[in-house]
Amino acid sequence: MDLTQPTPENVSYMITEIKEKLRMVNVDAMKAENFSTSKYEDLHYIYKMVMKRETITPNEMQAIVAELGSLRG
């Protein structure tokens, strides 16, 4: 998958992958349709950071979720 292009499909893919990696319980809070391609670069950065990590601490998870929350809308 070519994630260099800011498409709605890529946004959806990255949000799904982040939710699975973080094992998020409240997945409804992170619906892909709540994210715009206008903040694609920020989302792509978070995606790459999350995917390369083996483990994520609870504090890191909280910070990632907060950052994703700021990208919604």
PDB file of N, CA and C in Angstrom:
ATOM      1  N   MET A   1       0.850  -1.181   0.000  1.00  0.00           N
ATOM      2  CA  MET A   1       0.000   0.000   0.000  1.00  0.00           C
ATOM      3  C   MET A   1       0.890   1.237   0.000  1.00  0.00           C
ATOM      4  N   ASP A   2       0.579   2.190  -0.860  1.00  0.00           N
ATOM      5  CA  ASP A   2       1.338   3.431  -0.964  1.00  0.00           C
ATOM      6  C   ASP A   2       0.732   4.476  -0.035  1.00  0.00           C
ATOM      7  N   LEU A   3       1.360   4.660   1.105  1.00  0.00           N
ATOM      8  CA  LEU A   3       0.828   5.597   2.093  1.00  0.00           C
ATOM      9  C   LEU A   3       1.355   7.014   1.899  1.00  0.00           C
ATOM     10  N   THR A   4       2.028   7.271   0.787  1.00  0.00           N
ATOM     11  CA  THR A   4       2.542   8.613   0.547  1.00  0.00           C
ATOM     12  C   THR A   4       1.460   9.550   0.035  1.00  0.00           C
ATOM     13  N   GLN A   5       0.338   9.007  -0.401  1.00  0.00           N
ATOM     14  CA  GLN A   5      -0.749   9.814  -0.946  1.00  0.00           C
ATOM     15  C   GLN A   5      -1.833  10.045   0.101  1.00  0.00           C
ATOM     16  N   PRO A   6      -2.249  11.304   0.297  1.00  0.00           N
ATOM     17  CA  PRO A   6      -3.274  11.623   1.305  1.00  0.00           C
ATOM     18  C   PRO A   6      -4.692  11.318   0.827  1.00  0.00           C
ATOM     19  N   THR A   7      -5.031  10.040   0.806  1.00  0.00           N
ATOM     20  CA  THR A   7      -6.370   9.648   0.361  1.00  0.00           C
ATOM     21  C   THR A   7      -7.207   9.201   1.555  1.00  0.00           C
ATOM     22  N   PRO A   8      -8.516   9.290   1.446  1.00  0.00           N
ATOM     23  CA  PRO A   8      -9.379   8.795   2.527  1.00  0.00           C
ATOM     24  C   PRO A   8      -9.137   7.310   2.821  1.00  0.00           C
ATOM     25  N   GLU A   9      -8.819   6.547   1.789  1.00  0.00           N
ATOM     26  CA  GLU A   9      -8.555   5.113   1.986  1.00  0.00           C
ATOM     27  C   GLU A   9      -7.309   4.909   2.847  1.00  0.00           C
ATOM     28  N   ASN A  10      -6.272   5.708   2.596  1.00  0.00           N
ATOM     29  CA  ASN A  10      -5.049   5.600   3.389  1.00  0.00           C
ATOM     30  C   ASN A  10      -5.284   6.034   4.825  1.00  0.00           C
ATOM     31  N   VAL A  11      -6.081   7.078   5.018  1.00  0.00           N
ATOM     32  CA  VAL A  11      -6.432   7.521   6.366  1.00  0.00           C
ATOM     33  C   VAL A  11      -7.131   6.383   7.102  1.00  0.00           C
ATOM     34  N   SER A  12      -8.092   5.773   6.451  1.00  0.00           N
ATOM     35  CA  SER A  12      -8.834   4.668   7.054  1.00  0.00           C
ATOM     36  C   SER A  12      -7.899   3.514   7.418  1.00  0.00           C
ATOM     37  N   TYR A  13      -7.006   3.161   6.504  1.00  0.00           N
ATOM     38  CA  TYR A  13      -6.064   2.072   6.745  1.00  0.00           C
ATOM     39  C   TYR A  13      -5.186   2.372   7.959  1.00  0.00           C
ATOM     40  N   MET A  14      -4.622   3.579   8.013  1.00  0.00           N
ATOM     41  CA  MET A  14      -3.716   3.912   9.115  1.00  0.00           C
ATOM     42  C   MET A  14      -4.432   3.940  10.464  1.00  0.00           C
ATOM     43  N   ILE A  15      -5.635   4.486  10.489  1.00  0.00           N
ATOM     44  CA  ILE A  15      -6.400   4.518  11.744  1.00  0.00           C
ATOM     45  C   ILE A  15      -6.698   3.099  12.204  1.00  0.00           C
ATOM     46  N   THR A  16      -7.091   2.234  11.291  1.00  0.00           N
ATOM     47  CA  THR A  16      -7.373   0.838  11.640  1.00  0.00           C
ATOM     48  C   THR A  16      -6.134   0.157  12.198  1.00  0.00           C
ATOM     49  N   GLU A  17      -5.000   0.349  11.548  1.00  0.00           N
ATOM     50  CA  GLU A  17      -3.754  -0.270  12.001  1.00  0.00           C
ATOM     51  C   GLU A  17      -3.319   0.263  13.369  1.00  0.00           C
ATOM     52  N   ILE A  18      -3.465   1.565  13.592  1.00  0.00           N
ATOM     53  CA  ILE A  18      -3.104   2.154  14.884  1.00  0.00           C
ATOM     54  C   ILE A  18      -4.000   1.585  15.979  1.00  0.00           C
ATOM     55  N   LYS A  19      -5.299   1.496  15.706  1.00  0.00           N
ATOM     56  CA  LYS A  19      -6.222   0.953  16.711  1.00  0.00           C
ATOM     57  C   LYS A  19      -5.858  -0.481  17.066  1.00  0.00           C
ATOM     58  N   GLU A  20      -5.506  -1.278  16.060  1.00  0.00           N
ATOM     59  CA  GLU A  20      -5.140  -2.671  16.329  1.00  0.00           C
ATOM     60  C   GLU A  20      -3.832  -2.760  17.109  1.00  0.00           C
ATOM     61  N   LYS A  21      -2.859  -1.951  16.756  1.00  0.00           N
ATOM     62  CA  LYS A  21      -1.558  -1.983  17.426  1.00  0.00           C
ATOM     63  C   LYS A  21      -1.695  -1.544  18.887  1.00  0.00           C
ATOM     64  N   LEU A  22      -2.519  -0.537  19.127  1.00  0.00           N
ATOM     65  CA  LEU A  22      -2.709  -0.037  20.487  1.00  0.00           C
ATOM     66  C   LEU A  22      -3.724  -0.860  21.273  1.00  0.00           C
ATOM     67  N   ARG A  23      -4.374  -1.802  20.579  1.00  0.00           N
ATOM     68  CA  ARG A  23      -5.425  -2.620  21.192  1.00  0.00           C
ATOM     69  C   ARG A  23      -6.451  -1.734  21.907  1.00  0.00           C
ATOM     70  N   MET A  24      -6.911  -0.748  21.178  1.00  0.00           N
ATOM     71  CA  MET A  24      -7.849   0.222  21.760  1.00  0.00           C
ATOM     72  C   MET A  24      -9.185  -0.433  22.035  1.00  0.00           C
ATOM     73  N   VAL A  25      -9.714  -0.149  23.205  1.00  0.00           N
ATOM     74  CA  VAL A  25     -10.997  -0.703  23.606  1.00  0.00           C
ATOM     75  C   VAL A  25     -12.130   0.122  23.013  1.00  0.00           C
ATOM     76  N   ASN A  26     -12.032   1.418  23.107  1.00  0.00           N
ATOM     77  CA  ASN A  26     -13.088   2.300  22.611  1.00  0.00           C
ATOM     78  C   ASN A  26     -12.801   2.693  21.164  1.00  0.00           C
ATOM     79  N   VAL A  27     -12.988   1.743  20.265  1.00  0.00           N
ATOM     80  CA  VAL A  27     -12.663   1.979  18.866  1.00  0.00           C
ATOM     81  C   VAL A  27     -13.609   2.973  18.203  1.00  0.00           C
ATOM     82  N   ASP A  28     -14.804   3.141  18.741  1.00  0.00           N
ATOM     83  CA  ASP A  28     -15.743   4.091  18.157  1.00  0.00           C
ATOM     84  C   ASP A  28     -15.237   5.523  18.265  1.00  0.00           C
ATOM     85  N   ALA A  29     -14.382   5.799  19.230  1.00  0.00           N
ATOM     86  CA  ALA A  29     -13.832   7.143  19.383  1.00  0.00           C
ATOM     87  C   ALA A  29     -12.849   7.477  18.275  1.00  0.00           C
ATOM     88  N   MET A  30     -12.368   6.469  17.581  1.00  0.00           N
ATOM     89  CA  MET A  30     -11.375   6.681  16.541  1.00  0.00           C
ATOM     90  C   MET A  30     -11.872   6.196  15.184  1.00  0.00           C
ATOM     91  N   LYS A  31     -12.979   6.714  14.750  1.00  0.00           N
ATOM     92  CA  LYS A  31     -13.506   6.348  13.434  1.00  0.00           C
ATOM     93  C   LYS A  31     -12.726   7.090  12.363  1.00  0.00           C
ATOM     94  N   ALA A  32     -12.350   6.376  11.329  1.00  0.00           N
ATOM     95  CA  ALA A  32     -11.545   6.963  10.258  1.00  0.00           C
ATOM     96  C   ALA A  32     -12.236   8.158   9.604  1.00  0.00           C
ATOM     97  N   GLU A  33     -13.552   8.123   9.527  1.00  0.00           N
ATOM     98  CA  GLU A  33     -14.262   9.228   8.873  1.00  0.00           C
ATOM     99  C   GLU A  33     -14.162  10.535   9.653  1.00  0.00           C
ATOM    100  N   ASN A  34     -13.697  10.473  10.906  1.00  0.00           N
ATOM    101  CA  ASN A  34     -13.507  11.686  11.696  1.00  0.00           C
ATOM    102  C   ASN A  34     -12.186  12.381  11.386  1.00  0.00           C
ATOM    103  N   PHE A  35     -11.363  11.769  10.547  1.00  0.00           N
ATOM    104  CA  PHE A  35     -10.056  12.320  10.226  1.00  0.00           C
ATOM    105  C   PHE A  35     -10.038  12.811   8.785  1.00  0.00           C
ATOM    106  N   SER A  36      -9.487  13.982   8.604  1.00  0.00           N
ATOM    107  CA  SER A  36      -9.421  14.606   7.284  1.00  0.00           C
ATOM    108  C   SER A  36      -8.049  14.376   6.662  1.00  0.00           C
ATOM    109  N   THR A  37      -8.010  14.405   5.348  1.00  0.00           N
ATOM    110  CA  THR A  37      -6.723  14.292   4.672  1.00  0.00           C
ATOM    111  C   THR A  37      -5.898  15.571   4.834  1.00  0.00           C
ATOM    112  N   SER A  38      -6.491  16.637   5.345  1.00  0.00           N
ATOM    113  CA  SER A  38      -5.749  17.885   5.529  1.00  0.00           C
ATOM    114  C   SER A  38      -4.654  17.753   6.589  1.00  0.00           C
ATOM    115  N   LYS A  39      -4.806  16.799   7.488  1.00  0.00           N
ATOM    116  CA  LYS A  39      -3.787  16.569   8.530  1.00  0.00           C
ATOM    117  C   LYS A  39      -3.079  15.237   8.283  1.00  0.00           C
ATOM    118  N   TYR A  40      -3.000  14.864   7.023  1.00  0.00           N
ATOM    119  CA  TYR A  40      -2.463  13.565   6.642  1.00  0.00           C
ATOM    120  C   TYR A  40      -1.019  13.368   7.089  1.00  0.00           C
ATOM    121  N   GLU A  41      -0.185  14.377   6.922  1.00  0.00           N
ATOM    122  CA  GLU A  41       1.225  14.238   7.285  1.00  0.00           C
ATOM    123  C   GLU A  41       1.395  13.926   8.771  1.00  0.00           C
ATOM    124  N   ASP A  42       0.617  14.596   9.610  1.00  0.00           N
ATOM    125  CA  ASP A  42       0.688  14.346  11.050  1.00  0.00           C
ATOM    126  C   ASP A  42       0.230  12.924  11.377  1.00  0.00           C
ATOM    127  N   LEU A  43      -0.850  12.509  10.743  1.00  0.00           N
ATOM    128  CA  LEU A  43      -1.360  11.158  10.967  1.00  0.00           C
ATOM    129  C   LEU A  43      -0.347  10.120  10.486  1.00  0.00           C
ATOM    130  N   HIS A  44       0.246  10.361   9.341  1.00  0.00           N
ATOM    131  CA  HIS A  44       1.235   9.432   8.794  1.00  0.00           C
ATOM    132  C   HIS A  44       2.442   9.327   9.720  1.00  0.00           C
ATOM    133  N   TYR A  45       2.869  10.425  10.304  1.00  0.00           N
ATOM    134  CA  TYR A  45       3.980  10.422  11.256  1.00  0.00           C
ATOM    135  C   TYR A  45       3.635   9.556  12.472  1.00  0.00           C
ATOM    136  N   ILE A  46       2.450   9.745  13.026  1.00  0.00           N
ATOM    137  CA  ILE A  46       2.021   8.960  14.194  1.00  0.00           C
ATOM    138  C   ILE A  46       1.947   7.481  13.816  1.00  0.00           C
ATOM    139  N   TYR A  47       1.392   7.200  12.653  1.00  0.00           N
ATOM    140  CA  TYR A  47       1.286   5.814  12.183  1.00  0.00           C
ATOM    141  C   TYR A  47       2.660   5.155  12.134  1.00  0.00           C
ATOM    142  N   LYS A  48       3.634   5.824  11.498  1.00  0.00           N
ATOM    143  CA  LYS A  48       4.974   5.245  11.377  1.00  0.00           C
ATOM    144  C   LYS A  48       5.612   5.030  12.745  1.00  0.00           C
ATOM    145  N   MET A  49       5.427   5.976  13.645  1.00  0.00           N
ATOM    146  CA  MET A  49       5.992   5.869  14.980  1.00  0.00           C
ATOM    147  C   MET A  49       5.379   4.693  15.748  1.00  0.00           C
ATOM    148  N   VAL A  50       4.074   4.551  15.668  1.00  0.00           N
ATOM    149  CA  VAL A  50       3.382   3.470  16.383  1.00  0.00           C
ATOM    150  C   VAL A  50       3.770   2.109  15.806  1.00  0.00           C
ATOM    151  N   MET A  51       3.840   2.017  14.488  1.00  0.00           N
ATOM    152  CA  MET A  51       4.116   0.728  13.857  1.00  0.00           C
ATOM    153  C   MET A  51       5.539   0.232  14.116  1.00  0.00           C
ATOM    154  N   LYS A  52       6.479   1.119  14.310  1.00  0.00           N
ATOM    155  CA  LYS A  52       7.856   0.661  14.515  1.00  0.00           C
ATOM    156  C   LYS A  52       8.151   0.274  15.967  1.00  0.00           C
ATOM    157  N   ARG A  53       7.237   0.552  16.867  1.00  0.00           N
ATOM    158  CA  ARG A  53       7.446   0.244  18.276  1.00  0.00           C
ATOM    159  C   ARG A  53       7.022  -1.192  18.585  1.00  0.00           C
ATOM    160  N   GLU A  54       7.844  -1.877  19.355  1.00  0.00           N
ATOM    161  CA  GLU A  54       7.491  -3.226  19.815  1.00  0.00           C
ATOM    162  C   GLU A  54       6.456  -3.145  20.935  1.00  0.00           C
ATOM    163  N   THR A  55       6.717  -2.268  21.897  1.00  0.00           N
ATOM    164  CA  THR A  55       5.790  -2.086  23.010  1.00  0.00           C
ATOM    165  C   THR A  55       5.523  -0.597  23.192  1.00  0.00           C
ATOM    166  N   ILE A  56       4.376  -0.304  23.744  1.00  0.00           N
ATOM    167  CA  ILE A  56       3.982   1.074  24.010  1.00  0.00           C
ATOM    168  C   ILE A  56       3.481   1.133  25.443  1.00  0.00           C
ATOM    169  N   THR A  57       4.074   2.025  26.224  1.00  0.00           N
ATOM    170  CA  THR A  57       3.695   2.153  27.627  1.00  0.00           C
ATOM    171  C   THR A  57       2.315   2.808  27.727  1.00  0.00           C
ATOM    172  N   PRO A  58       1.659   2.637  28.865  1.00  0.00           N
ATOM    173  CA  PRO A  58       0.355   3.303  29.041  1.00  0.00           C
ATOM    174  C   PRO A  58       0.450   4.827  28.885  1.00  0.00           C
ATOM    175  N   ASN A  59       1.519   5.433  29.370  1.00  0.00           N
ATOM    176  CA  ASN A  59       1.676   6.882  29.217  1.00  0.00           C
ATOM    177  C   ASN A  59       1.837   7.270  27.751  1.00  0.00           C
ATOM    178  N   GLU A  60       2.609   6.476  27.012  1.00  0.00           N
ATOM    179  CA  GLU A  60       2.779   6.741  25.585  1.00  0.00           C
ATOM    180  C   GLU A  60       1.452   6.569  24.851  1.00  0.00           C
ATOM    181  N   MET A  61       0.710   5.547  25.217  1.00  0.00           N
ATOM    182  CA  MET A  61      -0.583   5.306  24.582  1.00  0.00           C
ATOM    183  C   MET A  61      -1.512   6.493  24.817  1.00  0.00           C
ATOM    184  N   GLN A  62      -1.502   6.991  26.047  1.00  0.00           N
ATOM    185  CA  GLN A  62      -2.352   8.133  26.382  1.00  0.00           C
ATOM    186  C   GLN A  62      -1.958   9.354  25.537  1.00  0.00           C
ATOM    187  N   ALA A  63      -0.671   9.563  25.373  1.00  0.00           N
ATOM    188  CA  ALA A  63      -0.198  10.699  24.562  1.00  0.00           C
ATOM    189  C   ALA A  63      -0.562  10.517  23.097  1.00  0.00           C
ATOM    190  N   ILE A  64      -0.450   9.302  22.592  1.00  0.00           N
ATOM    191  CA  ILE A  64      -0.802   9.035  21.192  1.00  0.00           C
ATOM    192  C   ILE A  64      -2.286   9.264  20.965  1.00  0.00           C
ATOM    193  N   VAL A  65      -3.102   8.773  21.858  1.00  0.00           N
ATOM    194  CA  VAL A  65      -4.558   8.951  21.726  1.00  0.00           C
ATOM    195  C   VAL A  65      -4.910  10.434  21.804  1.00  0.00           C
ATOM    196  N   ALA A  66      -4.254  11.169  22.691  1.00  0.00           N
ATOM    197  CA  ALA A  66      -4.512  12.608  22.795  1.00  0.00           C
ATOM    198  C   ALA A  66      -4.125  13.315  21.497  1.00  0.00           C
ATOM    199  N   GLU A  67      -2.997  12.938  20.930  1.00  0.00           N
ATOM    200  CA  GLU A  67      -2.546  13.539  19.673  1.00  0.00           C
ATOM    201  C   GLU A  67      -3.504  13.200  18.530  1.00  0.00           C
ATOM    202  N   LEU A  68      -3.947  11.956  18.480  1.00  0.00           N
ATOM    203  CA  LEU A  68      -4.930  11.580  17.457  1.00  0.00           C
ATOM    204  C   LEU A  68      -6.225  12.378  17.631  1.00  0.00           C
ATOM    205  N   GLY A  69      -6.611  12.574  18.887  1.00  0.00           N
ATOM    206  CA  GLY A  69      -7.808  13.367  19.158  1.00  0.00           C
ATOM    207  C   GLY A  69      -7.695  14.782  18.621  1.00  0.00           C
ATOM    208  N   SER A  70      -6.497  15.353  18.698  1.00  0.00           N
ATOM    209  CA  SER A  70      -6.299  16.715  18.201  1.00  0.00           C
ATOM    210  C   SER A  70      -6.328  16.786  16.675  1.00  0.00           C
ATOM    211  N   LEU A  71      -6.146  15.653  16.015  1.00  0.00           N
ATOM    212  CA  LEU A  71      -6.158  15.618  14.555  1.00  0.00           C
ATOM    213  C   LEU A  71      -7.554  15.406  13.980  1.00  0.00           C
ATOM    214  N   ARG A  72      -8.493  15.027  14.839  1.00  0.00           N
ATOM    215  CA  ARG A  72      -9.852  14.757  14.341  1.00  0.00           C
ATOM    216  C   ARG A  72     -10.521  16.055  13.907  1.00  0.00           C
ATOM    217  N   GLY A  73     -11.463  15.889  13.005  1.00  0.00           N
ATOM    218  CA  GLY A  73     -12.269  17.033  12.628  1.00  0.00           C
ATOM    219  C   GLY A  73     -11.939  17.487  11.296  1.00  0.00           C
TER     220      GLY A  73
END
